[in-house]
Structures are given as C-alpha cells and as structure tokens.
Coordinates of C-alpha atoms in Angstrom, one line a residue:
M1 CA 0.1 0.2 -0.1
K2 CA 2.8 2.2 0.8
K3 CA 4.7 1.9 -2.4
V4 CA 1.3 2.5 -4.4
I5 CA 1.0 5.9 -2.4
L6 CA 4.8 6.8 -2.7
L7 CA 4.3 6.2 -6.5
L8 CA 1.1 8.1 -6.9
F9 CA 2.2 10.9 -5.2
S10 CA 5.6 11.1 -7.3
V11 CA 3.1 11.1 -10.3
A12 CA 1.3 14.1 -9.0
I13 CA 4.5 16.0 -8.2
V14 CA 5.5 15.5 -11.9
L15 CA 1.8 16.8 -12.7
C16 CA 2.4 19.9 -10.8
V17 CA 5.2 20.5 -12.6
F18 CA 4.1 20.1 -15.9
I19 CA 1.2 22.4 -15.0
C20 CA 3.3 25.1 -13.6
G21 CA 5.5 25.0 -16.6
I22 CA 2.8 25.3 -19.0
S23 CA 1.4 28.7 -17.0
I24 CA 4.6 30.1 -17.4
Q25 CA 5.0 29.4 -20.8
F26 CA 2.0 30.7 -22.1
D27 CA 0.7 33.4 -19.6
L28 CA 2.4 36.4 -21.3
R29 CA 1.1 39.1 -18.8
D30 CA 3.5 40.1 -16.3
L31 CA 2.3 41.4 -12.9
S32 CA 5.4 41.0 -10.8
F33 CA 6.6 43.1 -8.2
N34 CA 9.5 45.0 -10.4
Q35 CA 8.4 45.8 -13.6
E36 CA 10.7 49.3 -13.4
N37 CA 14.5 49.0 -14.8
I38 CA 17.3 50.9 -13.0
T39 CA 20.2 52.5 -14.4
Y40 CA 23.6 52.0 -12.9
L41 CA 25.6 55.0 -13.1
S42 CA 29.1 53.5 -13.7
K43 CA 30.7 55.8 -15.9
G44 CA 30.7 59.5 -16.3
W45 CA 32.1 60.1 -13.2
Q46 CA 35.0 62.4 -12.5
Y47 CA 37.0 63.5 -9.6
Q48 CA 39.8 66.1 -9.0
T49 CA 43.1 65.2 -8.0
Q50 CA 45.5 66.4 -5.4
D51 CA 47.4 68.4 -8.0
D52 CA 43.9 70.0 -9.7
Q53 CA 43.9 67.6 -12.3
V54 CA 39.9 66.4 -13.4
R55 CA 40.5 62.6 -13.8
E56 CA 37.5 59.9 -14.8
I57 CA 36.6 57.1 -12.7
I58 CA 34.7 54.1 -13.0
L59 CA 32.1 52.8 -10.6
P60 CA 32.6 50.8 -8.0
S61 CA 36.4 51.8 -7.6
K62 CA 38.6 53.2 -4.9
I63 CA 40.2 56.6 -5.8
P64 CA 43.7 57.7 -4.2
G65 CA 44.4 60.6 -2.1
D66 CA 45.1 61.8 1.6
A67 CA 43.7 59.5 4.5
G68 CA 40.8 61.4 6.2
K69 CA 40.4 63.9 3.9
P70 CA 37.2 64.8 2.0
F71 CA 37.2 64.3 -1.8
Q72 CA 33.9 64.9 -4.2
L73 CA 32.6 62.9 -7.3
Y74 CA 31.3 64.8 -9.9
R75 CA 28.6 63.9 -12.8
T76 CA 27.1 66.0 -15.7
F77 CA 23.9 65.0 -16.7
Q78 CA 23.3 64.3 -20.5
E79 CA 19.6 64.0 -19.9
P80 CA 16.8 65.5 -17.8
V81 CA 15.6 63.2 -15.0
A82 CA 12.1 63.5 -13.8
A83 CA 11.4 64.5 -10.3
G84 CA 10.8 61.9 -7.8
T85 CA 13.7 59.8 -9.5
C86 CA 15.9 58.4 -6.8
L87 CA 19.8 58.0 -6.7
A88 CA 21.2 55.0 -4.5
F89 CA 24.5 54.4 -3.4
R90 CA 25.7 52.5 -0.2
S91 CA 28.2 54.0 2.0
S92 CA 30.8 52.4 4.6
H93 CA 31.6 54.3 7.5
Q94 CA 31.5 57.6 5.5
E95 CA 29.7 61.0 5.7
V96 CA 27.8 61.8 2.4
L97 CA 26.8 65.5 1.2
V98 CA 25.1 65.3 -2.6
T99 CA 24.5 68.8 -4.2
I100 CA 23.4 69.7 -7.4
D101 CA 24.7 73.0 -8.9
D102 CA 25.9 73.6 -5.2
K103 CA 22.7 72.9 -3.5
A104 CA 22.4 70.4 -1.0
I105 CA 19.6 67.7 -1.6
Y106 CA 20.7 65.0 0.8
S107 CA 23.3 64.4 3.9
F108 CA 24.0 61.3 5.8
E109 CA 26.5 62.6 8.7
K110 CA 27.6 61.3 11.8
P111 CA 24.9 61.8 15.2
I112 CA 25.5 64.1 18.2
E113 CA 28.2 62.9 20.8
I114 CA 26.8 60.6 22.7
L115 CA 28.5 57.7 24.8
T116 CA 28.8 54.6 23.1
F117 CA 28.5 56.3 19.6
P118 CA 31.6 55.6 17.5
K119 CA 33.4 58.0 15.6
S120 CA 31.6 56.6 12.3
P121 CA 28.0 57.3 11.1
G122 CA 28.1 53.8 10.2
S123 CA 27.4 51.7 7.0
A124 CA 24.0 52.6 4.8
W125 CA 22.1 52.7 1.7
N126 CA 21.8 56.1 0.5
I127 CA 18.6 56.7 -1.3
I128 CA 18.4 60.5 -2.6
T129 CA 15.3 61.7 -4.1
L130 CA 16.3 64.0 -7.2
P131 CA 14.2 66.8 -7.9
K132 CA 14.0 67.5 -11.5
I133 CA 17.0 67.5 -13.3
R134 CA 18.0 69.5 -16.7
A135 CA 20.4 68.3 -19.1
G136 CA 24.0 70.0 -18.4
Q137 CA 23.3 69.8 -14.5
V138 CA 26.0 68.6 -12.5
I139 CA 25.5 66.2 -9.2
K140 CA 28.5 66.5 -6.7
I141 CA 28.9 63.8 -4.1
S142 CA 30.9 64.7 -1.1
I143 CA 32.3 61.9 0.8
H144 CA 34.5 61.8 4.0
S145 CA 35.3 58.4 5.6
F146 CA 36.4 58.1 9.0
Y147 CA 38.6 54.8 8.8
D148 CA 41.6 54.5 6.5
N149 CA 40.5 50.8 5.0
Y150 CA 37.6 52.7 3.6
Q151 CA 39.1 56.2 2.3
E152 CA 37.6 56.8 -0.6
K153 CA 35.8 54.0 -1.3
I154 CA 33.2 54.3 -3.7
G155 CA 30.1 51.8 -4.5
E156 CA 27.8 51.3 -7.4
M157 CA 25.8 53.9 -8.0
M158 CA 21.8 53.1 -9.1
L159 CA 19.7 55.1 -10.4
G160 CA 15.5 54.7 -10.8
S161 CA 12.4 54.7 -8.8
K162 CA 12.0 53.9 -4.7
S163 CA 10.4 50.7 -5.7
A164 CA 12.6 49.3 -8.1
I165 CA 15.7 50.0 -6.3
L166 CA 14.5 48.5 -2.9
F167 CA 13.5 45.6 -4.9
Q168 CA 16.8 44.9 -6.4
I169 CA 18.7 45.6 -3.0
G170 CA 16.2 42.9 -1.6
F171 CA 16.8 40.6 -4.6
D172 CA 20.3 41.1 -3.7
Y173 CA 20.5 40.6 -0.5
F174 CA 17.7 38.5 0.7
P175 CA 19.6 35.5 0.2
A176 CA 22.0 36.4 3.2
V177 CA 19.0 37.5 5.1
F178 CA 17.0 34.3 4.9
M179 CA 20.3 32.7 5.5
S180 CA 20.8 34.4 8.7
I181 CA 17.1 33.8 9.7
L182 CA 17.8 30.2 9.2
V183 CA 20.7 30.7 11.8
I184 CA 19.0 32.3 14.3
I185 CA 16.0 29.8 14.2
F186 CA 18.2 26.9 14.6
A187 CA 20.1 28.8 17.3
V188 CA 16.8 29.2 19.4
M189 CA 16.1 25.6 18.5
L190 CA 19.6 24.3 20.0
I191 CA 18.9 26.5 23.1
L192 CA 15.4 25.1 23.5
Y193 CA 16.9 21.6 23.4
G194 CA 19.9 22.6 25.5
V195 CA 17.3 23.7 28.4
Y196 CA 15.6 20.5 28.0
L197 CA 19.1 18.2 28.6
F198 CA 19.8 20.8 31.4
K199 CA 16.9 19.9 33.0
I200 CA 17.6 16.0 32.5
R201 CA 20.8 15.9 32.4
H202 CA 22.8 18.7 33.6
T203 CA 24.7 19.0 30.5
T204 CA 25.4 22.6 28.8
N205 CA 26.7 21.7 25.7
F206 CA 24.0 22.6 23.8
L207 CA 23.4 26.0 25.4
Y208 CA 26.7 27.0 24.7
L209 CA 26.3 25.7 21.0
G210 CA 23.3 27.4 20.8
L211 CA 24.4 30.9 22.3
F212 CA 27.4 30.6 19.8
A213 CA 24.9 30.2 17.0
F214 CA 22.7 32.5 18.3
L215 CA 25.4 35.4 18.2
L216 CA 26.5 34.2 14.4
G217 CA 23.3 34.6 13.3
V218 CA 22.6 37.9 15.0
W219 CA 26.3 39.1 13.3
F220 CA 24.7 37.7 10.0
F221 CA 21.7 39.7 10.1
A222 CA 23.5 43.0 10.9
E223 CA 26.2 42.4 8.3
S224 CA 22.9 41.6 5.5
R225 CA 23.3 45.1 4.1
F226 CA 19.5 44.8 4.3
I227 CA 18.6 45.3 8.0
Q228 CA 18.3 49.1 7.7
F229 CA 15.1 48.6 6.3
F230 CA 13.8 46.3 8.9
L231 CA 15.2 48.4 11.8
G232 CA 15.4 51.8 10.4
K233 CA 18.4 52.5 13.1
I234 CA 21.8 52.3 11.3
L235 CA 24.1 52.9 14.2
L236 CA 21.8 50.0 16.1
T237 CA 23.1 47.7 13.1
Y238 CA 26.6 49.2 13.7
Q239 CA 26.7 48.2 17.2
M240 CA 25.2 44.6 16.6
V241 CA 28.1 43.9 14.2
F242 CA 30.8 44.4 16.7
L243 CA 28.8 43.6 20.1
S244 CA 28.5 40.1 18.4
I245 CA 31.8 39.3 17.2
A246 CA 33.2 40.2 20.9
L247 CA 31.2 37.8 22.4
M248 CA 31.1 35.2 20.2
P249 CA 34.2 33.5 21.6
I250 CA 33.0 33.0 24.9
P251 CA 30.0 30.3 24.3
G252 CA 32.2 29.3 21.4
N253 CA 35.5 28.1 23.9
L254 CA 33.0 27.3 26.6
F255 CA 31.4 24.4 24.1
I256 CA 34.7 23.2 22.9
S257 CA 35.9 22.8 26.0
N258 CA 32.9 20.9 27.7
A259 CA 32.3 19.1 24.5
L260 CA 35.7 17.8 23.8
K261 CA 37.4 18.2 27.5
P262 CA 40.8 18.3 26.1
K263 CA 44.0 18.2 28.3
N264 CA 44.4 21.9 27.9
Q265 CA 40.7 22.6 29.0
H266 CA 41.7 25.1 31.3
T267 CA 42.9 27.4 28.6
Y268 CA 40.1 27.3 26.7
D269 CA 38.4 28.7 30.1
Q270 CA 41.1 31.4 30.2
L271 CA 40.3 32.4 26.6
A272 CA 37.0 32.8 27.4
M273 CA 37.5 35.0 30.2
V274 CA 39.8 37.1 28.1
S275 CA 36.9 37.4 25.8
I276 CA 34.8 38.6 28.4
V277 CA 37.8 41.2 29.4
N278 CA 38.2 42.2 25.9
F279 CA 34.3 42.7 25.6
F280 CA 34.3 45.2 28.9
L281 CA 37.2 47.0 27.7
M282 CA 35.8 47.3 23.8
I283 CA 32.8 49.4 25.3
I284 CA 34.7 51.4 28.0
A285 CA 37.3 52.4 24.9
Q286 CA 34.4 53.6 22.7
A287 CA 32.3 55.2 25.8
L288 CA 35.3 57.2 26.6
G289 CA 35.8 58.5 22.9
L290 CA 39.8 56.6 22.6
V291 CA 38.8 53.8 20.4
D292 CA 35.5 52.6 18.6
F293 CA 34.4 49.2 18.0
Y294 CA 35.4 49.3 14.4
E295 CA 39.3 50.0 15.2
W296 CA 39.2 47.7 18.4
M297 CA 37.8 44.7 16.1
P298 CA 41.8 43.5 15.1
L299 CA 42.0 42.6 19.2
S300 CA 38.5 40.5 18.8
H301 CA 39.9 39.2 16.0
I302 CA 43.1 37.9 17.4
I303 CA 41.3 36.2 20.2
I304 CA 39.1 34.2 17.7
V305 CA 42.1 33.4 15.7
L306 CA 43.8 32.3 18.9
T307 CA 40.7 30.0 19.5
M308 CA 41.1 28.6 15.7
I309 CA 44.6 27.9 16.6
L310 CA 43.9 26.4 20.3
Y311 CA 41.2 24.1 18.5
L312 CA 43.2 22.7 15.5
H313 CA 46.0 22.0 18.0
T314 CA 43.6 19.9 20.2
M315 CA 41.7 18.5 17.0
A316 CA 45.3 17.3 16.0
E317 CA 46.5 15.5 19.8
H318 CA 42.8 14.0 19.2
I319 CA 44.1 12.3 16.0
R320 CA 47.6 11.7 16.9
T321 CA 46.3 9.4 19.9
G322 CA 43.4 7.9 18.1
S323 CA 40.9 9.5 20.3
V324 CA 38.6 11.0 17.9
G325 CA 35.7 8.6 17.8
K326 CA 32.3 9.9 18.6
N327 CA 33.8 13.5 18.3
R328 CA 34.7 13.3 14.4
L329 CA 31.3 15.1 13.6
L330 CA 32.4 17.8 15.7
F331 CA 35.8 18.1 14.5
L332 CA 34.1 18.2 10.9
G333 CA 32.1 21.0 11.4
F334 CA 34.2 23.0 12.8
V335 CA 37.1 22.9 10.4
V336 CA 34.1 23.5 7.8
F337 CA 33.4 27.0 10.0
L338 CA 37.2 27.6 10.9
F339 CA 37.8 27.5 6.9
F340 CA 35.0 30.0 6.2
A341 CA 35.9 32.1 9.0
L342 CA 39.3 32.7 7.9
L343 CA 38.2 33.6 4.4
N344 CA 35.9 36.0 5.8
I345 CA 38.4 37.9 8.4
I346 CA 40.5 38.2 5.3
Y347 CA 38.1 40.0 2.8
F348 CA 37.0 41.7 6.0
Y349 CA 40.6 43.9 5.5
I350 CA 40.4 43.2 1.7
S351 CA 37.6 44.5 0.2
D352 CA 34.2 46.2 1.3
Q353 CA 32.6 45.2 -2.3
F354 CA 32.2 41.7 -1.6
D355 CA 29.7 40.7 1.3
S356 CA 32.2 38.5 3.5
A357 CA 29.7 37.7 5.7
L358 CA 28.2 35.5 2.9
L359 CA 31.4 33.3 3.1
L360 CA 31.1 32.5 7.0
R361 CA 26.9 32.1 6.5
C362 CA 27.6 29.3 4.4
G363 CA 30.1 27.7 6.2
T364 CA 28.1 28.2 9.2
L365 CA 24.8 27.0 8.5
I366 CA 26.7 23.4 7.1
A367 CA 29.0 23.5 10.4
L368 CA 26.0 23.6 12.8
I369 CA 24.1 20.8 10.7
I370 CA 27.3 18.9 11.5
V371 CA 27.9 19.7 14.9
A372 CA 24.5 19.6 16.0
K373 CA 24.0 16.2 14.1
G374 CA 27.2 14.7 16.4
E375 CA 26.1 16.2 19.3
V376 CA 22.8 14.8 19.2
D377 CA 24.0 11.5 18.8
K378 CA 26.1 11.7 21.4
N379 CA 23.4 12.8 23.7
L380 CA 21.2 10.3 22.6
E381 CA 23.4 7.4 23.4
L382 CA 24.0 9.0 26.9
I383 CA 20.2 9.8 27.5
K384 CA 19.8 5.6 26.2
I385 CA 22.8 4.8 28.8
G386 CA 21.6 6.4 31.5
M387 CA 17.8 5.0 30.9
E388 CA 19.1 1.7 31.0
A389 CA 21.2 2.7 34.1
A390 CA 17.6 3.9 36.0
A391 CA 16.0 0.5 34.6
Y392 CA 18.6 -1.3 36.5
K393 CA 18.6 0.8 39.3
K394 CA 14.8 0.6 39.6
A395 CA 15.5 -3.4 39.0
A396 CA 17.4 -3.4 41.9
F397 CA 15.2 -1.5 44.3
T398 CA 11.8 -2.8 42.8
D399 CA 10.5 -6.1 43.7
A400 CA 9.5 -7.7 40.3
L401 CA 6.4 -9.4 41.7
T402 CA 4.6 -6.5 43.4
Q403 CA 6.3 -3.2 41.9
L404 CA 6.9 -2.4 45.4
E405 CA 10.1 -1.4 46.7
N406 CA 12.4 -4.5 47.7
R407 CA 14.3 -5.3 51.0
Y408 CA 17.4 -3.9 49.7
A409 CA 15.6 -0.4 49.1
F410 CA 14.0 -0.9 52.4
D411 CA 17.5 -1.1 53.9
M412 CA 18.8 1.7 52.2
Y413 CA 15.9 3.7 53.8
L414 CA 16.3 2.2 57.7
E415 CA 20.0 4.2 57.2
E416 CA 19.1 7.3 55.5
I417 CA 16.2 7.6 58.3
S418 CA 18.9 6.8 61.0
K419 CA 20.7 9.8 60.0
E420 CA 17.8 12.3 60.7
P421 CA 18.1 14.7 63.2
H422 CA 16.5 13.6 66.6
E423 CA 13.3 16.1 66.1
D424 CA 12.8 14.8 62.8
S425 CA 13.0 11.2 63.5
M426 CA 10.5 11.4 66.8
R427 CA 7.8 11.3 64.3
N428 CA 8.6 8.2 62.3
A429 CA 6.8 4.7 62.6
I430 CA 7.3 1.5 61.0
C431 CA 4.3 -1.2 60.4
I432 CA 5.3 -4.7 59.2
L433 CA 2.8 -6.9 58.1
D434 CA 2.5 -10.7 56.9
V435 CA 0.1 -12.6 54.9
D436 CA -1.9 -15.0 56.9
G437 CA -2.2 -18.6 55.2
L438 CA -0.1 -18.4 52.4
K439 CA 1.5 -21.3 52.6
F440 CA -1.9 -23.4 53.1
I441 CA -2.7 -21.6 49.7
N442 CA 0.7 -22.7 47.9
D443 CA -0.1 -25.9 49.1
S444 CA -3.6 -26.1 48.6
Y445 CA -4.1 -24.4 45.5
G446 CA -0.8 -24.0 44.2
H447 CA 2.2 -21.2 43.9
W448 CA 0.2 -19.3 41.2
M449 CA -2.6 -18.4 43.4
G450 CA -0.1 -17.7 46.4
D451 CA 1.3 -15.2 43.9
Q452 CA -2.1 -13.5 43.3
L453 CA -2.8 -13.1 46.7
I454 CA 0.5 -11.6 47.5
R455 CA -0.3 -9.1 44.8
N456 CA -3.2 -8.4 46.0
M457 CA -1.8 -7.7 49.5
S458 CA 0.4 -5.3 47.4
E459 CA -2.6 -3.6 45.8
C460 CA -4.2 -2.9 49.4
I461 CA -1.2 -1.5 50.8
E462 CA -0.4 0.8 48.1
T463 CA -4.0 2.0 47.8
V464 CA -4.1 2.9 51.7
F465 CA -0.6 4.0 51.9
H466 CA 0.6 5.8 48.6
D467 CA 0.5 9.1 50.1
S468 CA 1.3 8.7 53.4
G469 CA 4.3 6.2 53.5
R470 CA 6.8 4.3 51.4
C471 CA 5.8 0.5 50.7
F472 CA 7.8 -2.3 50.8
R473 CA 8.1 -6.2 50.3
I474 CA 10.7 -7.5 52.5
G475 CA 10.0 -11.1 52.3
G476 CA 8.2 -14.0 51.2
D477 CA 4.9 -13.2 52.6
E478 CA 6.0 -9.7 54.6
F479 CA 5.6 -6.2 54.0
A480 CA 6.9 -2.8 55.9
I481 CA 5.5 0.4 55.7
I482 CA 7.4 3.1 56.9
L483 CA 5.5 6.2 57.9
K484 CA 5.8 9.8 59.3
G485 CA 2.8 11.6 61.3
E486 CA 1.1 11.9 64.0
R487 CA 0.0 8.9 66.4
E488 CA -3.5 8.7 66.1
E489 CA -3.4 9.5 62.6
L490 CA -1.2 6.9 61.3
K491 CA -3.2 4.1 63.5
S492 CA -6.3 5.4 61.3
Y493 CA -4.3 4.0 58.2
L494 CA -4.2 0.8 59.9
Y495 CA -8.2 0.8 60.0
Q496 CA -8.4 1.7 56.4
L497 CA -6.3 -1.3 55.5
R498 CA -8.1 -3.7 57.6
N499 CA -11.3 -2.2 55.8
E500 CA -9.8 -2.5 52.4
I501 CA -8.9 -6.0 52.8
I502 CA -12.6 -6.9 53.7
D503 CA -13.8 -5.0 50.7
R504 CA -11.8 -6.9 48.4
N505 CA -12.5 -10.1 49.8
I506 CA -16.5 -9.4 49.3
N507 CA -16.1 -7.5 45.9
K508 CA -13.3 -10.2 44.2
H509 CA -13.8 -13.3 46.5
S510 CA -10.5 -13.4 47.8
F511 CA -9.1 -15.0 51.0
L512 CA -6.9 -12.1 52.0
S513 CA -5.8 -12.1 55.6
A514 CA -3.1 -10.3 57.6
S515 CA -1.5 -9.8 60.9
W516 CA 0.4 -6.6 61.6
G517 CA 2.4 -4.8 63.9
L518 CA 3.0 -1.2 64.4
A519 CA 5.6 0.7 66.5
F520 CA 7.0 4.5 66.9
Q521 CA 10.5 5.0 66.9
S522 CA 9.6 7.6 69.8
D523 CA 8.7 4.9 71.9
T524 CA 12.1 2.5 71.6
R525 CA 14.8 2.7 74.5
G526 CA 17.6 4.0 72.1
K527 CA 15.0 5.9 70.0
S528 CA 16.3 4.1 67.1
I529 CA 14.5 3.3 63.7
Y530 CA 16.2 -0.1 63.9
E531 CA 14.4 -0.9 67.6
A532 CA 11.3 0.3 65.9
F533 CA 11.4 -2.7 63.1
Q534 CA 12.1 -5.3 65.6
L535 CA 9.4 -3.9 67.9
A536 CA 7.0 -3.8 64.9
D537 CA 8.2 -7.1 64.1
A538 CA 7.5 -9.0 67.4
R539 CA 4.3 -7.4 67.5
M540 CA 3.1 -8.6 64.2
Y541 CA 4.1 -12.1 65.4
Q542 CA 2.2 -11.6 68.2
D543 CA -0.8 -10.3 66.6
K544 CA 0.0 -13.5 64.0
E545 CA 0.0 -15.7 67.3
R546 CA -3.2 -14.2 69.0
K547 CA -5.2 -14.8 65.9
R548 CA -4.0 -18.6 65.7
A549 CA -4.8 -19.4 69.4
N550 CA -8.8 -17.7 68.6
K551 CA -9.1 -19.9 65.7
M552 CA -8.1 -23.0 68.0
S553 CA -10.2 -22.0 70.9
T554 CA -13.1 -21.7 68.2
E555 CA -12.5 -25.0 67.0
S556 CA -12.2 -26.4 70.2
K557 CA -15.6 -25.0 71.5
E558 CA -17.2 -26.6 68.5
V559 CA -15.7 -29.7 68.5
V560 CA -17.0 -29.8 72.5
S561 CA -20.7 -28.4 71.0
D562 CA -20.7 -31.3 68.4

C-alpha cells in the first residue's frame, strides 16, 4: 500500500511541475512586483586630484588620496531626469553630502556625540530623491571617511524609482537575510534543546552551542546590508555587528571545553575569560572616545584566531592519539566553520565590495548541522545509557512480583532515616505486615494462587499508604510500611487497611488476611528506627499468634458442642 501511495505521489508532483511549466510558458501577462528598470551609473563620473587635475573614474572603485580628507565626485547629466527619481549607493563608515549645482539635497552625517556612539556614522544605503534635473546640470557627491580602510571607496550607483531600487537591493541581499534568519532559528532550537538537556542531564553543551550560533546569526543579520530597512536605525546595526563578534568566542570556547574536555581545557576557559575582559574594555574605550568598536576589532579577531589555533591543536592531538571517535562530526563541522571564518576575516580587510559574511553564512549553516548532528547522536547515546542505568537501578530497588520497593531499598531507607536529626525522627513509625495462610494457599491451590494473593495484598497496601508512607515487600509474605506523622493519624491508616482487605474479599472473592504490628520510633529505648523495626516485627508475630490462638479456641468450642 505504501509503495502505491509513494508512486502516485511522485506522479502528482511531476504533474504539478508540468502544469506550472505550461502556465509560465503561455501566460504572457507580467504582474510581478518590479517591472521598472534601474540604471547603473558606472560611467561619466569625475574627481579632482590633489594637483587639481580632473580624472574620470568608473564605479565601483577606489580613489587615491590622503587619508581622512574629504573628496568629491562629479557627474554632468546628459539627459533630463524626472522629479522623484532616486539615486542610491552604499556608504561604508562615511559621511555623505549630495548637491546639485551647489545646492544641498541630501546628507548622511555622524549623529550627536553620545557615550557608546562610534566615530563613524555607520554603513548605510543612501537613497536620495532627486528634484527635476535638466540636461547639463552637475551632481556632486562629497564623501568623508573616518577609517583608512574605507578611505575613498565608492560603491556602484543606481538610478531609478524608489520601489525598483529597493526591489533590487532586496533581490541582491535577500539570500543573506534568509540564511541569517535560518541560523537564528536553528540557534533558538539548539538553546531550547539545551535547556531540556540541562534539566534532565545537567549538561550545558547545547546551551553553549546555541548561544554561539545565536550570536553568529545576529552578526549575519546585522551584516546582511538589508537590515536598515527592517530596523531603520543605522547605529543599531553598527553596534550589533561588533558586539556580537566580541561575544562569540565566549560560548564558543566554553562549548569546545565542555564537549571535548581536552587536556588543555583550562586554556579554553581562560580564553573565554579573556573574551569577556576584551568585551568590557571595548565598550569602555568607545564610551571614553579613545577607540571605537571598529578600531578595536583587530583585538577581537586575534582572540578568534587564537581560539582557532587552539582548537586545531586539540584536534591534532585527538587525531594523533586516535581518540577522535564520537567527536568526528564535531571536528568536521568546526573545520568547515574555521575555513570559512578565515576567508571572512581575510575579505574583511581586503574588500568591502564583497559581502564577506556570505562566506561564513554558508559555512556556518553547514557546520552547525554537522556539529549538531554529532552532539545529538552523542546525547542520545548518553540518554540511552542513562535510561538503561535507571532501569537497572529501578530493578535493583523494586520487587518484581508486586512492583513495590524491595528489601534492599528498605534497608537503604532505614539507613537514611537513622541519620535524621532527633526532632524529625520522633515522628517516624514502622508497620510490619505478614500475609496469613500463604503456605496453605500454596499447598492447596498452587504457587500461582499464592502469588496472586501477595499481589492483592500489595495493591491493598499501596491503595491505603501511597500518599502517607513508603511501602516495601521485605520477604516472601512480609511487607513493611514506613510512615511519618502523628500517632493517631497513623493508627487510623491500619483501620483503613482492614476495611480495604474486607472490601476486596467481598468484591473479588479473595481469601486475604494479614497480621501486623505498628511501632513508633519515639517509643523505643534507644529512639532508633532499627529498634522500632524489631518492635513492630515482634508485635506482628504477637498478632499472628493471637489469631492462631483464637482460631484454635473457636475450633475447640465447636468440637465440644458437637
């Protein structure tokens, strides 16, 4: 049946593809979101050199000049431009001023001086709504960079409607946003799974891995070059990028330290502490106006590189000693991640035109899946071992016939009670119960019926005492109940037990009968639970003898009367 269903499902999928293909081929109408074209203004730009010469430049490009000095780009429009048309380009840590015939129409500047604000205005898409422009008018873009690495870098210029430009930016960077969101969702799943594992196994591996992945996802999202259209706050994206990078080594080192438990485990813990110190020093330096986050970033990168080197050393040691074993997926995942991380750091310093975080996004998604798969396998194995151990432990403390606790559990609990403070132990009591006539039942009806009698008695005991004490089967036909409470209250449970036995005999036509003895720890000479056990056992035998004597007396009277 399943094979037929899968075959028909496959035919249905093929049919869906065929129908959709026909729709695309023969429906000539186009109602897509973006039907407007944009123009890339790559040519026609000029700039003035330091010796006042005018040079042409093709964008995107980098203009040679003195670091820290503003520079200008010029372009003369050969054709008129309708009012409302937008010019768009991305600036990286640069202030921007746009004028037409020396009349300012747009500016992107550093905000007011506030603690924790950087020197840079941040990186942003500048979307400038142009007024009506006649042929021959000149647009001038003045740019001032705050960092040498971004000095005089000019991105590509787009001309078109605002919707067309936004669509193009979204089209170019949506994969990065989508991958970033996937990483964040995956990280949240890891954190939730980590919380679950922490509750049942007190392990923090998945929590550290999830936090590391979450910080990566936040950094990816902030670096996606599309986040300003979600948040609308340029400086927020700036802060998110560098704060997440500085924090990442902390859970990363803790995860490796916990997951691998290498010989140099303390080194990972020390690197995590160094990362924490680095984070707070970075914030203090920017707040005091000494060095901002971007300028501090080489120190954070050094810590990341040191972590990579330490991890590679740990991996080499595991390979050398042949102890890779269950950690092979962890090693493979981190090798993938480290490879793409190194490429990202290299591109960070080489070029801003390429979205370097795209490399790490791809590598991280692959690496997280690999590492998580390995850790899930390890934890499932540990959970299986734990469940087996729990089952063995339960079997060691449980009576197989009645599922009550057994004699071993009883002895352990007595030892535990004997260590209680004097004030708490004075409310302890113990009841010893013995099934009457078990030998007769076994001899007359077989051991199967005797076992059923014992199970019936255990059910009566469990029904009455399950909320008020712990119940044990300590011998073939002998049970013990350890209670804690007031004297009269505990005695009342024995009346309930007698009524439960009577009801069961009536309703189920059983032959249940039991003798018992109750003793309080406070009544013993040495105030000992062991003495209470002996006293309760003696009183149980006294009860049994009393019943036997009453039975013999009754039988004698019947013989005399006959």
